[in-house]
Coordinates of C-alpha atoms in Angstrom, one line a residue:
X1 CA 9.9 152.6 138.8
X2 CA 13.2 151.6 137.2
X3 CA 15.1 154.3 135.4
X4 CA 16.2 154.1 131.8
X5 CA 19.7 153.2 130.8
X6 CA 20.4 156.9 129.9
X7 CA 19.3 158.0 133.4
X8 CA 21.5 155.4 135.0
X9 CA 24.7 156.7 133.4
X10 CA 27.7 157.4 135.6
X11 CA 27.3 160.6 137.7
X12 CA 30.0 163.3 138.1
X13 CA 33.0 162.4 140.2
X14 CA 32.3 163.1 143.9
X15 CA 34.4 163.4 147.0
X16 CA 37.7 165.3 147.4
X17 CA 40.9 164.9 145.5
X18 CA 44.2 166.7 144.9
X19 CA 44.8 168.5 141.6
X20 CA 48.2 169.6 140.3
X21 CA 49.8 168.6 143.6
X22 CA 48.8 171.8 145.4
X23 CA 45.1 172.3 145.5
X24 CA 42.1 170.3 146.7
X25 CA 38.8 170.0 144.8
X26 CA 35.5 169.0 146.3
X27 CA 32.3 167.9 144.7
X28 CA 29.3 167.0 147.0
X29 CA 25.9 165.6 146.0
X30 CA 23.4 167.2 148.3
X31 CA 20.1 167.7 146.3
X32 CA 17.5 169.8 148.2
X33 CA 20.1 171.7 150.2
X34 CA 20.8 175.4 149.7
X35 CA 24.3 175.7 151.0
X36 CA 27.3 173.3 151.5
X37 CA 30.5 174.4 153.2
X38 CA 33.8 172.7 153.7
X39 CA 35.0 173.1 157.3
X40 CA 38.8 172.7 157.5
X41 CA 40.4 171.3 160.8
X42 CA 43.8 171.9 162.2
X43 CA 46.1 169.6 164.1
X44 CA 44.3 170.4 167.3
X45 CA 41.0 169.2 165.8
X46 CA 39.7 172.8 165.9
X47 CA 38.0 174.3 162.8
X48 CA 40.4 176.8 161.1
X49 CA 38.5 178.0 158.1
X50 CA 35.3 177.5 156.1
X51 CA 35.1 177.2 152.3
X52 CA 31.6 177.8 150.8
X53 CA 31.0 175.5 147.8
X54 CA 29.2 176.7 144.7
X55 CA 26.0 175.1 143.4
X56 CA 26.4 172.9 140.3
X57 CA 24.0 171.0 138.1
X58 CA 22.2 167.9 139.4
X59 CA 22.2 168.9 143.0
X60 CA 25.9 169.0 143.3
X61 CA 28.2 171.6 145.0
X62 CA 31.8 172.2 144.2
X63 CA 34.9 174.2 145.1
X64 CA 38.7 174.4 145.2
X65 CA 41.1 175.3 147.9
X66 CA 44.6 176.3 146.7
X67 CA 47.8 175.6 148.5
X68 CA 46.6 172.3 150.0
X69 CA 47.1 168.6 149.5
X70 CA 47.3 165.2 151.2
X71 CA 46.8 165.3 154.9
X72 CA 44.2 168.1 154.9
X73 CA 41.3 167.2 157.3
X74 CA 37.7 168.5 156.8
X75 CA 34.0 168.0 157.3
X76 CA 31.0 169.2 155.3
X77 CA 28.3 171.5 156.7
X78 CA 24.8 171.4 155.2
X79 CA 22.7 174.5 155.4
X80 CA 24.6 175.9 158.4
X81 CA 24.0 172.9 160.6
X82 CA 26.5 170.6 162.3
X83 CA 29.4 169.4 160.1
X84 CA 29.5 165.8 159.0
X85 CA 32.2 163.6 157.5
X86 CA 32.3 163.3 153.7
X87 CA 30.4 160.1 152.7
X88 CA 32.9 159.8 149.8
X89 CA 35.9 160.2 152.1
X90 CA 39.1 158.3 151.2
X91 CA 40.3 158.3 154.8
X92 CA 38.8 158.5 158.3
X93 CA 41.9 158.6 160.7
X94 CA 39.8 159.3 163.8
X95 CA 36.9 157.0 163.0
X96 CA 33.6 157.3 161.2
X97 CA 32.5 160.4 163.2
X98 CA 35.7 162.3 162.9
X99 CA 37.1 164.6 160.1
X100 CA 37.7 163.2 156.7
X101 CA 41.3 163.3 155.3
X102 CA 42.6 164.0 151.9
X103 CA 44.9 161.2 150.6
X104 CA 46.7 160.5 147.4
X105 CA 47.6 157.1 145.8
X106 CA 51.4 157.7 146.1
X107 CA 52.6 154.2 147.1
X108 CA 55.8 153.1 145.4
X109 CA 54.4 149.9 143.9
X110 CA 56.8 147.1 143.3
X111 CA 54.3 144.8 141.5
X112 CA 54.6 146.1 138.0
X113 CA 54.9 142.6 136.5
X114 CA 52.0 141.2 138.5
X115 CA 49.4 139.8 136.1
X116 CA 46.6 138.9 138.5
X117 CA 45.0 135.6 139.5
X118 CA 43.9 132.7 137.3
X119 CA 40.1 132.5 138.1
X120 CA 40.2 128.8 137.3
X121 CA 42.9 127.9 139.8
X122 CA 42.0 129.9 143.0
X123 CA 42.7 128.6 146.4
X124 CA 41.2 131.2 148.7
X125 CA 42.2 132.0 152.3
X126 CA 39.7 134.2 154.2
X127 CA 41.1 136.6 156.8
X128 CA 39.7 139.0 159.3
X129 CA 42.5 141.5 159.7
X130 CA 41.6 142.6 163.2
X131 CA 41.9 139.1 164.7
X132 CA 44.5 137.5 162.4
X133 CA 47.4 138.9 164.5
X134 CA 47.7 140.3 168.0
X135 CA 48.3 143.8 166.4
X136 CA 45.3 143.5 164.2
X137 CA 46.7 145.5 161.3
X138 CA 47.4 145.1 157.6
X139 CA 51.2 145.4 158.1
X140 CA 51.2 142.9 161.0
X141 CA 49.9 140.3 158.6
X142 CA 52.7 140.7 156.1
X143 CA 55.0 138.3 157.9
X144 CA 52.3 135.6 157.6
X145 CA 52.3 135.8 153.8
X146 CA 55.2 133.4 153.5
X147 CA 53.2 130.8 155.5
X148 CA 50.3 131.1 153.0
X149 CA 52.5 130.7 150.0
X150 CA 54.3 127.6 151.6
X151 CA 50.9 126.2 152.4
X152 CA 49.8 126.3 148.8
X153 CA 47.2 129.2 149.0
X154 CA 47.3 131.6 146.1
X155 CA 44.5 134.1 147.0
X156 CA 44.0 136.2 150.2
X157 CA 40.4 137.3 150.8
X158 CA 40.1 140.2 153.3
X159 CA 36.9 140.5 155.3
X160 CA 35.5 144.1 154.7
X161 CA 38.0 146.8 155.4
X162 CA 35.8 149.9 154.7
X163 CA 35.6 152.1 157.8
X164 CA 33.2 150.9 160.5
X165 CA 32.2 152.3 163.9
X166 CA 34.6 151.7 166.8
X167 CA 37.7 149.5 166.7
X168 CA 36.2 146.0 166.7
X169 CA 33.8 144.8 164.0
X170 CA 33.5 142.1 161.4
X171 CA 33.3 144.9 158.9
X172 CA 29.8 144.4 157.6
X173 CA 28.7 147.5 159.4
X174 CA 30.9 149.7 157.2
X175 CA 29.7 153.2 156.4
X176 CA 32.7 154.9 154.5
X177 CA 33.2 152.7 151.5
X178 CA 36.3 154.4 150.2
X179 CA 38.2 154.7 153.5
X180 CA 40.2 151.7 154.7
X181 CA 39.7 151.2 158.5
X182 CA 42.1 153.4 160.5
X183 CA 42.7 150.9 163.3
X184 CA 43.8 148.4 160.6
X185 CA 46.4 150.8 159.3
X186 CA 44.3 152.9 156.9
X187 CA 45.1 153.5 153.2
X188 CA 48.9 153.2 153.6
X189 CA 48.8 149.9 155.5
X190 CA 46.4 148.3 153.0
X191 CA 48.6 149.3 150.0
X192 CA 51.7 147.8 151.7
X193 CA 49.9 144.5 152.4
X194 CA 48.7 144.1 148.8
X195 CA 52.1 145.0 147.4
X196 CA 53.7 142.5 149.7
X197 CA 51.2 139.8 148.8
X198 CA 51.9 140.2 145.1
X199 CA 55.6 139.8 145.9
X200 CA 54.7 136.4 147.4
X201 CA 52.6 135.4 144.4
X202 CA 49.3 136.0 146.3
X203 CA 46.3 137.7 144.9
X204 CA 44.1 139.8 147.2
X205 CA 40.3 140.1 147.1
X206 CA 38.4 142.7 149.0
X207 CA 35.1 141.7 150.6
X208 CA 32.8 144.6 149.6
X209 CA 29.4 145.3 151.1
X210 CA 27.0 147.1 148.7
X211 CA 23.7 145.6 149.9
X212 CA 23.4 147.8 153.0
X213 CA 25.4 150.2 155.1
X214 CA 25.8 150.2 158.9
X215 CA 23.6 152.5 161.1
X216 CA 26.3 154.1 163.2
X217 CA 28.3 156.8 161.4
X218 CA 26.0 156.6 158.3
X219 CA 25.5 160.1 157.2
X220 CA 24.3 159.4 153.7
X221 CA 20.7 160.3 154.5
X222 CA 21.8 163.7 155.7
X223 CA 23.1 164.6 152.2
X224 CA 20.3 163.1 150.1
X225 CA 17.1 161.0 150.7
X226 CA 17.8 159.3 147.4
X227 CA 20.6 157.0 148.8
X228 CA 17.8 154.7 149.9
X229 CA 14.4 153.6 148.5
X230 CA 11.2 152.3 150.1
X231 CA 10.4 150.6 146.8
X232 CA 12.4 147.6 147.9
X233 CA 13.1 146.2 151.3
X234 CA 16.0 144.0 152.7
X235 CA 16.6 142.4 156.1
X236 CA 18.4 145.7 157.0
X237 CA 15.4 147.9 156.1
X238 CA 14.9 150.1 153.0
X239 CA 17.1 149.0 150.2
X240 CA 20.0 151.0 148.8
X241 CA 18.6 152.9 145.8
X242 CA 20.0 151.4 142.6
X243 CA 17.0 151.8 140.3
X244 CA 14.8 154.8 141.3
X245 CA 15.1 158.6 141.3
X246 CA 18.7 159.7 142.0
X247 CA 20.1 156.3 141.6
X248 CA 22.8 157.4 139.1
X249 CA 24.7 158.9 142.0
X250 CA 24.2 155.9 144.2
X251 CA 25.4 153.6 141.5
X252 CA 28.3 155.9 141.0
X253 CA 29.1 155.5 144.7
X254 CA 29.5 151.7 144.2
X255 CA 31.1 151.7 140.8
X256 CA 33.6 154.3 141.8
X257 CA 34.4 152.3 144.8
X258 CA 35.0 149.2 142.7
X259 CA 37.3 151.2 140.5
X260 CA 39.2 152.5 143.5
X261 CA 40.0 149.1 145.0
X262 CA 41.3 147.8 141.7
X263 CA 43.1 150.9 140.4
X264 CA 44.4 152.7 143.5
X265 CA 45.0 149.7 145.8
X266 CA 45.9 147.1 143.1
X267 CA 43.3 144.6 144.5
X268 CA 42.8 141.6 142.4
X269 CA 39.0 141.5 142.7
X270 CA 36.0 141.5 145.0
X271 CA 33.9 139.2 147.0
X272 CA 30.4 140.8 147.0
X273 CA 28.5 140.3 150.2
X274 CA 24.9 139.1 150.0
X275 CA 24.5 139.8 146.3
X276 CA 20.9 138.5 146.5
X277 CA 20.1 141.7 148.5
X278 CA 21.4 144.0 145.7
X279 CA 17.9 144.9 144.4
X280 CA 18.0 146.4 140.9
X281 CA 15.0 146.2 138.5
X282 CA 16.7 148.2 135.8
X283 CA 19.1 147.4 132.9
X284 CA 22.0 146.9 133.0
X285 CA 21.9 145.2 136.4
X286 CA 24.4 146.7 138.9
X287 CA 26.1 143.3 139.2
X288 CA 27.0 143.3 135.5
X289 CA 28.3 146.8 135.7
X290 CA 30.4 146.0 138.7
X291 CA 32.1 143.2 136.7
X292 CA 32.6 145.5 133.7
X293 CA 34.0 148.3 135.8
X294 CA 36.4 146.0 137.8
X295 CA 37.9 144.6 134.6
X296 CA 38.2 148.1 133.0
X297 CA 40.0 149.5 136.1
X298 CA 42.5 146.6 136.1
X299 CA 44.3 148.0 133.0
X300 CA 45.0 144.6 131.6
X301 CA 45.5 142.7 134.8
X302 CA 43.3 139.7 135.5
X303 CA 40.7 140.3 138.2
X304 CA 37.9 138.2 139.6
X305 CA 34.5 139.1 141.0
X306 CA 32.8 136.5 143.3
X307 CA 29.3 136.8 144.8
X308 CA 28.0 135.5 148.1
X309 CA 24.4 134.6 147.0
X310 CA 22.1 132.1 148.7
X311 CA 19.8 131.6 145.7
X312 CA 21.9 129.1 143.7
X313 CA 21.3 131.4 140.7
X314 CA 23.2 130.3 137.6
X315 CA 22.6 133.8 136.0
X316 CA 25.3 135.2 138.2
X317 CA 28.1 133.3 136.5
X318 CA 26.5 133.1 133.0
X319 CA 28.3 135.4 130.5
X320 CA 26.7 138.8 129.8
X321 CA 26.4 137.8 126.1
X322 CA 24.2 134.9 127.2
X323 CA 22.0 137.0 129.4
X324 CA 23.9 136.7 132.7
X325 CA 26.0 139.0 134.9
X326 CA 29.4 137.6 134.1
X327 CA 30.8 137.0 137.6
X328 CA 33.6 134.6 138.0
X329 CA 32.3 132.7 141.0
X330 CA 29.6 132.3 143.6
X331 CA 29.7 131.0 147.1
X332 CA 27.8 127.6 147.1
X333 CA 27.2 126.6 150.7
X334 CA 25.2 123.4 150.1
X335 CA 28.2 121.2 150.3
X336 CA 29.2 122.8 153.7
X337 CA 25.7 122.2 155.0
X338 CA 25.6 118.6 153.7
X339 CA 28.9 117.8 155.3
X340 CA 28.0 119.3 158.6
X341 CA 24.8 117.4 158.7
X342 CA 26.7 114.2 157.8
X343 CA 29.7 114.5 160.2
X344 CA 28.4 116.9 163.0
X345 CA 24.7 116.2 163.0
X346 CA 23.5 119.8 162.6
X347 CA 19.8 119.8 161.9
X348 CA 18.2 123.1 163.1
X349 CA 17.6 126.2 161.1
X350 CA 18.6 125.9 157.5
X351 CA 20.2 122.6 158.2
X352 CA 16.8 121.1 158.2
X353 CA 16.9 121.3 154.4
X354 CA 19.8 118.8 154.3
X355 CA 20.1 115.1 155.0
X356 CA 23.8 114.6 154.9
X357 CA 23.2 111.2 153.3
X358 CA 25.7 109.7 150.9
X359 CA 23.2 110.1 148.1
X360 CA 22.8 113.8 148.7
X361 CA 26.5 114.4 149.2
X362 CA 27.3 112.8 145.9
X363 CA 24.6 114.8 144.1
X364 CA 26.0 118.0 145.6
X365 CA 29.5 117.1 144.4
X366 CA 28.2 116.3 140.9
X367 CA 26.2 119.5 140.6
X368 CA 28.1 122.1 142.5
X369 CA 25.1 122.9 144.6
X370 CA 22.3 120.7 145.8
X371 CA 19.2 122.8 145.5
X372 CA 18.2 123.3 141.8
X373 CA 14.5 124.2 142.2
X374 CA 13.4 121.9 145.0
X375 CA 11.2 123.3 147.8
X376 CA 13.2 124.4 150.8
X377 CA 11.5 123.5 154.1
X378 CA 13.3 126.2 155.8
X379 CA 12.4 129.0 153.3
X380 CA 8.9 127.6 152.5
X381 CA 9.5 128.0 148.7
X382 CA 11.5 126.6 145.8
X383 CA 15.2 127.4 145.8
X384 CA 17.9 127.2 143.1
X385 CA 18.4 126.7 139.4
X386 CA 20.1 124.1 137.3
X387 CA 23.9 124.1 137.3
X388 CA 24.1 122.0 134.2
X389 CA 27.0 123.2 132.0
X390 CA 28.6 125.4 134.5
X391 CA 32.3 124.7 135.1
X392 CA 33.2 123.6 138.6
X393 CA 35.6 126.4 139.2
X394 CA 32.7 128.9 139.3
X395 CA 31.5 127.3 142.7
X396 CA 33.3 128.4 145.9
X397 CA 33.1 125.6 148.4
X398 CA 34.2 125.5 152.1
X399 CA 33.9 123.4 155.2
X400 CA 34.4 126.6 157.3
X401 CA 34.1 130.4 156.7
X402 CA 33.5 133.4 158.9
X403 CA 29.7 133.1 158.6
X404 CA 29.5 129.4 159.4
X405 CA 31.8 129.8 162.4
X406 CA 31.0 133.3 163.7
X407 CA 27.2 133.0 163.3
X408 CA 27.2 130.0 165.7
X409 CA 26.4 131.4 169.2
X410 CA 29.8 130.5 170.7
X411 CA 31.8 131.0 167.5
X412 CA 33.0 127.4 167.7
X413 CA 35.0 126.0 164.8
X414 CA 34.5 122.7 163.1
X415 CA 37.2 121.3 165.4
X416 CA 34.7 121.5 168.3
X417 CA 32.0 119.5 166.6
X418 CA 33.7 116.7 164.6
X419 CA 36.6 114.4 165.4
X420 CA 40.1 115.0 164.1
X421 CA 39.6 112.1 161.7
X422 CA 36.4 113.6 160.3
X423 CA 38.1 116.9 159.9
X424 CA 40.8 115.3 157.9
X425 CA 38.3 113.4 155.7
X426 CA 36.3 116.6 155.0
X427 CA 39.4 118.5 154.2
X428 CA 40.6 115.9 151.7
X429 CA 37.3 116.1 149.9
X430 CA 37.3 119.9 149.8
X431 CA 40.8 120.3 148.5
X432 CA 40.8 117.6 145.9
X433 CA 37.4 118.4 144.4
X434 CA 37.3 120.4 141.1
X435 CA 35.5 123.3 142.8
X436 CA 37.2 126.4 144.1
X437 CA 38.2 125.8 147.8
X438 CA 38.0 128.5 150.5
X439 CA 39.8 128.2 153.8
X440 CA 39.0 130.2 156.9
X441 CA 42.1 131.5 158.7
X442 CA 43.7 128.8 160.9
X443 CA 41.7 126.0 159.3
X444 CA 45.0 124.5 157.9
X445 CA 46.0 123.4 161.4
X446 CA 42.5 122.8 162.6
X447 CA 42.6 125.8 164.9
X448 CA 40.5 125.7 168.1
X449 CA 40.3 129.5 168.8
X450 CA 36.7 130.6 168.3
X451 CA 35.6 133.3 166.0
X452 CA 32.8 135.1 167.8
X453 CA 30.5 137.9 166.7
X454 CA 31.9 141.2 168.1
X455 CA 31.1 144.9 167.8
X456 CA 32.2 148.2 169.3
X457 CA 29.1 150.3 168.9
X458 CA 27.9 153.2 171.0
X459 CA 26.2 152.2 174.2
X460 CA 22.7 152.6 173.0
X461 CA 23.1 150.7 169.7
X462 CA 25.4 148.2 171.4
X463 CA 22.7 147.3 173.9
X464 CA 20.3 146.6 171.1
X465 CA 22.9 144.4 169.3
X466 CA 23.5 142.4 172.5
X467 CA 19.8 141.8 173.1
X468 CA 19.2 140.9 169.5
X469 CA 22.0 138.5 169.4
X470 CA 20.8 136.6 172.5
X471 CA 17.2 136.6 171.3
X472 CA 18.3 135.2 167.9
X473 CA 19.5 132.0 169.5
X474 CA 17.0 131.6 172.4
X475 CA 14.9 129.1 170.5
X476 CA 17.7 126.6 169.7
X477 CA 17.8 123.5 171.7
X478 CA 21.6 123.3 172.1
X479 CA 22.0 126.4 174.2
X480 CA 20.2 129.1 176.0
X481 CA 20.0 132.7 174.7
X482 CA 21.4 134.3 177.8
X483 CA 24.7 132.3 177.5
X484 CA 25.6 133.9 174.1
X485 CA 28.7 136.0 174.6
X486 CA 28.1 139.8 174.5
X487 CA 29.3 141.2 171.2
X488 CA 30.2 144.5 172.9
X489 CA 32.4 142.9 175.5
X490 CA 36.1 143.4 174.5
X491 CA 36.8 139.8 175.8
X492 CA 34.5 138.5 173.0
X493 CA 36.9 140.1 170.5
X494 CA 40.2 139.1 172.1
X495 CA 39.0 135.5 172.4
X496 CA 38.6 135.5 168.7
X497 CA 42.2 136.2 168.0
X498 CA 44.0 133.5 166.0
X499 CA 46.7 131.7 168.0
X500 CA 49.4 130.9 165.4
X501 CA 51.5 129.0 168.0
X502 CA 48.9 126.2 167.7
X503 CA 50.3 125.2 164.4
X504 CA 53.5 124.1 166.0
X505 CA 51.9 121.8 168.5
X506 CA 51.9 118.0 167.8
X507 CA 48.1 117.7 167.8
X508 CA 47.9 120.4 165.0
X509 CA 51.2 119.8 163.1
X510 CA 49.8 116.7 161.3
X511 CA 46.8 118.6 160.0
X512 CA 49.0 121.3 158.7
X513 CA 51.2 118.6 156.9
X514 CA 48.0 117.2 155.4
X515 CA 46.9 120.6 154.1
X516 CA 50.2 121.2 152.5
X517 CA 50.2 117.8 150.8
X518 CA 46.6 118.2 149.6
X519 CA 47.3 121.6 148.1
X520 CA 50.6 120.3 146.6
X521 CA 48.6 117.5 144.9
X522 CA 46.0 120.0 143.7
X523 CA 48.6 122.1 142.1
X524 CA 50.8 119.3 140.6
X525 CA 48.9 116.1 139.9
X526 CA 48.0 116.2 136.1
X527 CA 44.6 114.6 136.6
X528 CA 43.7 117.4 139.1
X529 CA 45.2 120.3 137.1
X530 CA 43.9 119.4 133.7
X531 CA 41.5 121.9 132.2
X532 CA 39.9 119.2 130.1
X533 CA 39.3 116.8 133.0
X534 CA 35.9 115.5 134.1
X535 CA 34.5 114.5 137.4
X536 CA 31.7 112.3 138.9
X537 CA 30.6 111.4 142.3
X538 CA 28.6 108.3 143.5
X539 CA 27.8 106.5 146.7
X540 CA 29.6 103.4 148.0
X541 CA 26.8 102.2 150.2
X542 CA 24.8 104.3 152.7
X543 CA 27.8 105.9 154.5
X544 CA 30.6 106.4 151.9
X545 CA 31.1 108.4 148.7
X546 CA 33.5 108.3 145.8
X547 CA 34.7 111.4 144.0
X548 CA 36.2 110.4 140.6
X549 CA 38.5 112.8 138.7
X550 CA 39.5 111.8 135.2
X551 CA 42.0 113.3 132.7
X552 CA 44.3 112.0 129.9
X553 CA 43.5 108.4 130.5
X554 CA 44.3 108.5 134.3
X555 CA 41.9 108.5 137.2
X556 CA 42.1 109.8 140.7
X557 CA 39.6 108.5 143.2
X558 CA 38.8 110.3 146.5
X559 CA 37.1 107.7 148.7
X560 CA 35.5 109.2 151.8
X561 CA 33.9 107.1 154.6
X562 CA 31.5 108.9 156.9
X563 CA 31.1 106.2 159.5
X564 CA 31.3 102.5 160.1
X565 CA 33.4 100.2 157.9
X566 CA 33.9 100.2 154.1
X567 CA 35.3 97.6 151.9
X568 CA 35.5 98.6 148.3
X569 CA 36.9 96.7 145.3
X570 CA 38.6 98.8 142.6
X571 CA 38.3 97.7 138.9
X572 CA 40.3 94.5 138.6
X573 CA 42.0 95.5 135.4
X574 CA 43.4 98.8 136.7
X575 CA 46.8 99.4 138.3
X576 CA 46.0 101.1 141.6
X577 CA 48.4 103.1 143.9
X578 CA 47.7 104.9 147.1
X579 CA 48.4 108.6 146.8
X580 CA 47.2 109.9 150.2
X581 CA 45.7 108.4 153.3
X582 CA 44.1 110.8 155.8
X583 CA 44.7 108.5 158.8
X584 CA 48.5 108.2 158.2
X585 CA 50.4 109.1 161.4
X586 CA 52.2 111.9 159.6
X587 CA 48.9 113.6 159.2
X588 CA 47.9 113.0 162.8
X589 CA 46.2 109.7 162.3
X590 CA 47.0 106.4 164.0
X591 CA 46.9 103.8 161.2
X592 CA 50.4 102.7 160.1
X593 CA 49.4 100.5 157.2
X594 CA 47.9 101.4 153.8
X595 CA 44.2 101.2 153.3
X596 CA 44.9 99.6 149.9
X597 CA 45.6 95.9 149.6
X598 CA 45.8 94.7 146.1
X599 CA 42.7 96.3 144.6
X600 CA 40.7 96.4 147.8
X601 CA 40.3 99.6 149.8
X602 CA 39.3 99.2 153.5
X603 CA 38.3 102.2 155.6
X604 CA 37.1 102.3 159.2
X605 CA 35.4 105.3 160.7
X606 CA 35.6 108.8 159.2
X607 CA 38.5 108.8 156.8
X608 CA 39.6 109.4 153.2
X609 CA 41.8 107.5 150.8
X610 CA 43.1 109.0 147.6
X611 CA 43.9 106.4 144.9
X612 CA 45.3 106.8 141.4
X613 CA 44.3 104.3 138.7
X614 CA 46.1 103.6 135.5
X615 CA 44.3 101.5 132.9

């Protein structure tokens, strides 16, 4: 049964923090327990002292240790049993099973004039820190920031950085929400990366996972049974408890975490993983509170909150005053699925819901997402709501992301499944549409390094993950289950490391030049930057589409041919000029001439032409 608004109010502050520079205070929520002790560890990882905590209201225990500060390491012992890490820990330098560490937000920030991102002008670059550089750390990525700024990206999105088990993981098995992964560089490294990003004019979003917590190193249940509820179920088992008995403390776990990323790390917002699995039957909904708390913690800076949500649910980005949750954006994968069906021929699993026809591609471009209440063959029920009236920038589109690459059995990128010409055409459509584009690291040079699913679990859990992964793909016709790389094998991880030297090779340099030019146009062409502009999309026969952008009396046409030959006559009264041609040799193509002759556009095979019309 959902709790009242009063019962859902913010719980007392929990965790451990430094007061007055020379003492540490703890507060632990452990209802049902009779005794909670802090066990302090020395440099040799041996326990040096024990501090009994005092019972407080609402099932909490608290205490203070004088003469201590940042760097103190500790665990918590419940009723005299084995000590566990603090589930509200701000640092886990020895991993999710080791002692927790006291940290303070003492970074010397240089971004005092940073105002935050413009939610209507985001160009997002998705990065997995562990595979983005050979070192796999926050600080090792700092030298790459200049490349992103030169490329035309303005927002860096980090896959989850909360502490996860082992050294190798996508991050979605995180268990210590407040503790940046130690192998990435921990709290200090993350602060340095975000500060450096702001110096380059780049916003930073944190991918946050609040719909479930990983199994390995998850000690929440030891402290309270109320962290989870059997009233709701998710693909990961019992749901996180956001609306039943004890939920005020569980909500506080999330809302305090939101505040920490924005306030203490100067993050510019969040990407919420699988928001459809955040089950909350109460009021206000947790999603609305996340948005409210993020903005309040920003202290006047602009922040954005974006949800991954498969439902095509308009309520997510509808303002709170109009009955929505007030998020800034939502991942809308329908365009990705239509394009892969059209250019790569994918048809199994959820791709069976998509035709990839020019008609359906055009409809998706007009609407932002394709499914608006039609029945999904894959799901067996209706999916989606109307997108009418929603501004295009609310929809985050991609042609690749970590899920769509990594959840393929061999982690193969789009470059493995479509021709270079098709890749250029798809990229042109993505980056010149009015929707918010997201790039997956290395996409800008059409990287060929795979991004596989990898883990570093204990042997028992790791065996189950390996077996489950292979069983998941056993029924697909394109491969056999036993061929799927072992997620636990270190080679699976190292094969996923991005090879930056590819960008300098001739076969990749043209694509990089194309991306730079497309993003330059997106940022400077008045038709594309206008906040009062409109757009439309329609078919040009069975195998081509036209995306039309209009503003201030001018028109930009993005003409994309999927296959075969296209001859299209532009309006005879308009003055037409070619702006960009995806098959130009400077972009890696092989066609010297212009596709525009007079007012006739001719395209052969997968390709895209960008034309500007003046009446």
